[in-house]
XYZ file of C-alpha atoms in Angstrom:
343
model
C -39.054 -1.175 -24.602
C -42.801 -0.486 -24.575
C -44.018 2.499 -22.569
C -45.797 0.443 -19.871
C -42.838 -1.923 -19.537
C -40.583 1.089 -19.125
C -42.946 2.562 -16.535
C -43.032 -0.760 -14.665
C -39.227 -0.822 -14.737
C -39.211 2.569 -13.019
C -42.025 1.901 -10.523
C -40.557 -1.418 -9.335
C -37.271 0.319 -8.560
C -35.279 -1.669 -11.088
C -34.365 1.436 -13.099
C -33.040 3.163 -9.989
C -31.039 0.073 -9.019
C -29.542 -0.056 -12.508
C -28.456 3.580 -12.474
C -27.037 3.398 -8.945
C -25.136 0.250 -9.867
C -23.900 1.900 -13.067
C -22.475 4.823 -11.092
C -20.642 2.439 -8.762
C -19.385 0.380 -11.709
C -17.952 3.527 -13.260
C -15.874 4.155 -10.141
C -14.524 0.604 -10.163
C -13.834 0.675 -13.899
C -12.046 4.017 -13.514
C -9.644 2.618 -10.904
C -9.002 -0.515 -12.986
C -8.484 1.533 -16.160
C -6.004 3.886 -14.496
C -4.118 0.992 -12.931
C -3.692 -0.784 -16.262
C -3.028 2.486 -18.102
C -0.126 3.069 -15.735
C 1.231 -0.473 -15.998
C 0.987 -0.568 -19.801
C 2.705 2.794 -20.329
C -0.385 4.578 -21.659
C -0.324 7.261 -18.961
C 3.361 7.934 -19.598
C 2.789 8.070 -23.354
C -0.011 10.623 -23.004
C 1.665 12.536 -20.182
C 3.749 14.486 -22.684
C 0.873 15.362 -25.016
C -1.816 13.991 -27.308
C -1.180 11.029 -29.604
C -2.978 9.113 -32.331
C -3.557 5.366 -32.116
C -0.561 4.538 -34.393
C 1.637 6.839 -32.299
C 0.470 5.133 -29.120
C 1.228 1.715 -30.574
C 4.813 2.826 -31.214
C 5.230 4.645 -27.893
C 3.906 1.649 -25.942
C 5.945 -0.797 -28.069
C 2.882 -2.761 -29.116
C 2.580 -4.814 -32.273
C 0.262 -3.446 -35.001
C -2.040 -6.394 -34.354
C -2.765 -5.007 -30.868
C -4.588 -1.999 -32.379
C -8.148 -3.382 -31.872
C -7.514 -4.062 -28.166
C -5.831 -0.678 -27.717
C -8.761 1.082 -29.365
C -11.204 -0.768 -27.103
C -9.116 0.175 -24.050
C -9.042 3.810 -25.165
C -12.815 3.621 -25.559
C -13.046 2.592 -21.896
C -10.885 5.566 -20.930
C -13.210 7.892 -22.838
C -16.364 6.503 -21.219
C -15.038 6.818 -17.658
C -13.950 10.396 -18.337
C -10.187 9.957 -18.012
C -9.384 10.469 -21.710
C -10.558 12.866 -24.408
C -10.296 12.610 -28.207
C -9.817 15.565 -30.525
C -9.434 15.053 -34.286
C -8.432 11.430 -33.803
C -5.833 12.201 -31.132
C -6.147 11.077 -27.516
C -5.158 13.092 -24.470
C -5.459 12.818 -20.695
C -8.620 14.528 -19.520
C -9.374 13.561 -15.935
C -7.517 15.345 -13.147
C -6.734 11.965 -11.593
C -5.302 10.598 -14.841
C -3.107 13.664 -15.272
C -1.848 13.340 -11.698
C -1.094 9.625 -11.956
C 0.951 10.183 -15.111
C 3.542 12.063 -13.009
C 6.370 10.256 -11.206
C 5.635 12.083 -7.949
C 2.241 10.350 -7.801
C 3.617 6.817 -8.210
C 2.413 5.716 -4.719
C -1.149 6.580 -5.740
C -0.800 4.781 -9.063
C 0.465 1.751 -7.131
C -2.568 2.015 -4.832
C -4.834 1.910 -7.890
C -2.964 -1.203 -9.059
C -3.349 -2.760 -5.607
C -7.074 -1.989 -5.487
C -7.789 -3.168 -9.046
C -5.785 -6.374 -8.625
C -5.285 -7.504 -5.042
C -8.328 -5.987 -3.352
C -10.799 -6.976 -6.063
C -9.406 -10.524 -5.976
C -9.924 -10.736 -2.221
C -13.455 -9.350 -2.337
C -14.283 -11.903 -5.020
C -12.972 -14.738 -2.822
C -14.551 -13.646 0.476
C -16.725 -16.321 2.125
C -15.953 -18.774 -0.686
C -15.517 -22.121 1.070
C -13.768 -23.591 -1.972
C -10.989 -20.992 -2.002
C -7.562 -22.438 -1.255
C -5.940 -20.046 1.263
C -2.591 -20.708 -0.380
C -3.914 -19.032 -3.534
C -4.546 -15.850 -1.565
C -1.023 -15.930 -0.182
C 0.370 -16.344 -3.705
C -1.693 -13.380 -4.916
C -0.365 -11.225 -2.071
C 3.219 -12.282 -2.828
C 2.761 -11.286 -6.487
C 1.764 -7.815 -5.348
C 4.640 -7.374 -2.865
C 6.488 -4.774 -4.952
C 3.272 -2.877 -5.696
C 2.414 -2.867 -1.970
C 5.883 -1.501 -1.209
C 5.166 1.376 -3.599
C 1.586 2.030 -2.458
C 2.568 2.107 1.216
C 4.287 5.427 0.485
C 0.852 7.077 0.386
C 1.239 7.406 4.169
C 4.765 8.787 3.805
C 4.125 12.423 4.871
C 2.378 11.283 8.058
C 4.976 8.678 8.997
C 7.900 10.980 8.248
C 6.450 13.413 10.773
C 6.133 10.570 13.272
C 9.790 9.632 12.717
C 10.922 13.219 13.174
C 9.204 13.216 16.555
C 11.093 10.085 17.637
C 14.560 10.492 16.139
C 17.070 13.066 17.396
C 18.302 15.658 14.907
C 21.944 14.863 15.621
C 24.209 12.556 17.600
C 24.919 8.834 17.629
C 21.755 6.780 17.241
C 21.055 3.258 15.995
C 17.835 2.392 14.179
C 16.357 -0.959 13.149
C 13.587 -0.838 10.539
C 11.558 -4.023 10.080
C 9.951 -4.296 6.647
C 11.831 -1.518 4.876
C 9.970 -1.831 1.570
C 10.875 1.039 -0.754
C 13.193 2.475 1.899
C 11.504 5.874 2.067
C 11.572 6.015 5.871
C 15.052 4.535 6.249
C 16.471 7.080 3.803
C 14.583 9.893 5.548
C 16.004 8.853 8.907
C 19.555 8.801 7.500
C 19.080 12.288 6.046
C 17.429 13.588 9.236
C 20.350 12.699 11.516
C 23.910 12.567 10.085
C 25.012 10.541 13.121
C 22.358 7.857 12.710
C 23.287 4.296 11.761
C 20.513 2.104 10.350
C 19.755 -1.541 9.691
C 16.853 -2.341 7.376
C 15.220 -5.770 7.230
C 13.225 -6.727 4.117
C 12.112 -10.295 3.462
C 11.602 -9.871 -0.325
C 15.022 -10.278 -1.924
C 14.392 -8.083 -4.985
C 13.067 -5.210 -2.863
C 16.020 -5.494 -0.467
C 18.489 -5.324 -3.351
C 16.727 -2.274 -4.831
C 16.978 -0.547 -1.458
C 20.693 -1.294 -1.239
C 21.160 0.476 -4.565
C 19.184 3.492 -3.323
C 21.334 3.669 -0.184
C 24.542 3.612 -2.232
C 23.198 6.218 -4.656
C 22.305 8.508 -1.739
C 25.792 8.188 -0.260
C 24.741 6.375 2.913
C 26.479 3.016 2.356
C 28.824 3.596 5.320
C 25.896 4.162 7.703
C 23.297 1.659 6.571
C 22.879 -1.972 5.635
C 19.941 -4.049 4.416
C 19.309 -7.645 5.465
C 17.230 -9.724 3.047
C 15.603 -11.885 5.695
C 12.552 -12.606 7.796
C 13.158 -10.718 11.045
C 12.126 -13.831 13.001
C 15.286 -15.542 11.751
C 17.539 -12.789 13.161
C 18.890 -12.088 16.612
C 20.177 -8.905 18.206
C 20.642 -7.918 21.834
C 20.321 -4.550 23.557
C 21.658 -2.750 20.539
C 19.110 -0.309 19.118
C 17.874 3.078 20.221
C 14.728 2.696 18.103
C 12.928 -0.071 16.223
C 10.143 0.617 13.729
C 7.360 -1.583 12.380
C 5.571 0.663 9.891
C 2.498 -0.724 8.133
C 3.504 -4.364 8.468
C 2.497 -5.749 11.868
C -0.335 -7.642 10.163
C 2.217 -9.822 8.352
C 2.893 -11.523 11.689
C 0.283 -13.974 13.060
C -1.559 -12.659 16.097
C -0.403 -15.701 18.053
C 3.179 -14.465 17.604
C 2.651 -10.835 18.631
C 3.560 -11.294 22.288
C 6.693 -13.281 21.466
C 7.702 -10.821 18.714
C 7.250 -7.808 20.967
C 9.232 -9.517 23.701
C 12.144 -10.130 21.334
C 12.077 -6.536 20.090
C 12.041 -5.341 23.713
C 15.259 -7.291 24.243
C 16.858 -5.721 21.157
C 16.349 -2.203 22.492
C 18.729 -0.351 24.745
C 17.215 0.836 28.062
C 15.159 3.919 27.216
C 14.800 2.809 23.594
C 11.562 3.139 21.621
C 9.512 0.727 19.533
C 7.176 2.421 17.021
C 4.367 0.283 15.571
C 2.261 2.054 12.923
C -0.764 0.185 11.637
C -4.338 0.367 10.465
C -6.721 -0.827 13.151
C -9.883 -2.836 12.812
C -12.199 0.033 13.778
C -11.372 2.243 10.765
C -14.364 3.814 9.016
C -12.923 4.084 5.481
C -13.540 1.407 2.800
C -9.775 0.894 2.486
C -9.603 0.153 6.231
C -12.370 -2.423 5.851
C -10.712 -4.121 2.865
C -7.412 -4.323 4.759
C -9.323 -5.796 7.708
C -10.714 -8.423 5.338
C -7.288 -9.068 3.796
C -5.793 -9.567 7.240
C -8.542 -12.016 8.196
C -8.273 -14.065 4.979
C -4.522 -14.313 4.406
C -2.697 -17.344 5.849
C 0.063 -16.317 8.230
C -1.297 -12.780 8.668
C -2.999 -11.376 11.739
C -6.335 -9.608 11.887
C -5.869 -5.856 12.245
C -5.286 -5.023 15.886
C -7.900 -3.711 18.286
C -6.620 -0.226 19.235
C -8.043 -0.599 22.735
C -6.414 -3.986 23.392
C -3.034 -3.725 21.656
C -1.434 -1.357 24.226
C -2.047 -4.103 26.783
C -0.230 -6.613 24.585
C 2.747 -4.249 24.381
C 2.531 -3.598 28.099
C 2.774 -7.303 28.886
C 6.013 -7.372 26.876
C 7.395 -4.726 29.240
C 6.767 -1.505 27.317
C 5.403 1.765 28.626
C 2.907 2.607 25.876
C 1.552 5.769 24.299
C -0.955 5.761 21.426
C -0.932 8.474 18.755
C -3.451 9.195 15.985
C -1.140 11.050 13.565
C -3.806 12.198 11.104
C -7.401 13.306 11.621
C -8.055 12.259 8.017
C -7.438 8.591 8.901
C -8.568 7.984 12.498
C -8.239 4.214 12.029
C -4.479 4.591 11.570
C -2.561 4.504 14.855
C 1.035 4.670 16.003
C 1.780 2.698 19.168
C 4.925 3.992 20.879
C 6.463 1.611 23.386
C 9.434 2.618 25.519
C 11.743 0.244 27.336
C 12.212 1.719 30.836
C 15.662 3.113 31.619
C 16.064 0.797 34.581
C 15.042 -2.348 32.695
């Protein structure tokens, strides 16, 4: 580029726009790289130490013909700062990459997969009048197991919420709607040895996985999992507590009043309904993307208004308290509704 053209590029602001965009692109590419590195087995292969390209091909069970694509993918990892290369051997460099290679950080790896796949797809389809809404629903269904894993990012907060609701001992019956990975159901069973639990999970494969976890933990006599849509079930005055954790938005807003009324009827007098959800006033980008997802997905409901939703619960008969369990995520609320003792 000639000097005056370069100067014009700077003066017009195009150079600044390019560099600012490049920085943002690096962040997006980093998330996408880490997501695919986790899915492909690259993070696991490098988690135990450095490897050469041939060693990675064997560890990842790739054919020799995949070497050019692997080398290009490794190049991406180098440029976004998540890999390093010493004497022809690759190793994890970024703190985030090293963390996501560990099993304990699987919820965060799943979140990267959700962002790089589901969220990017939705952003790309926003305000596109030619988008078939059924395509969006199919995309969400494909990510159901990943969403079940990523939802555990909120696990420490929600476990504390559960511990504030559930007694430490004594007979107690819990219904969990949308059990997902089962983290909260298993925690509740461990928290109170007298607790009996029913988990409802509409995705058959996830429900079956949870059944195996329950048996492995030794809780088969105190817990069962129903592979069903909760709207197809019926209970009556049976539960001490019902939880809807991070899944209210899977129910259309037009059904909220009816759903809450049914759950009210499934509680014993004095029982508690706990609804944990992101709300539409959240100030984090993730909150905004989930707001957009909820507005675009057929059959889902737009994230609730935290000022209005207690009134919806109140009209179903509940006495309502609203809790913000974490100052880090003020857009995340827990709505606690109690069925009066005399009702």
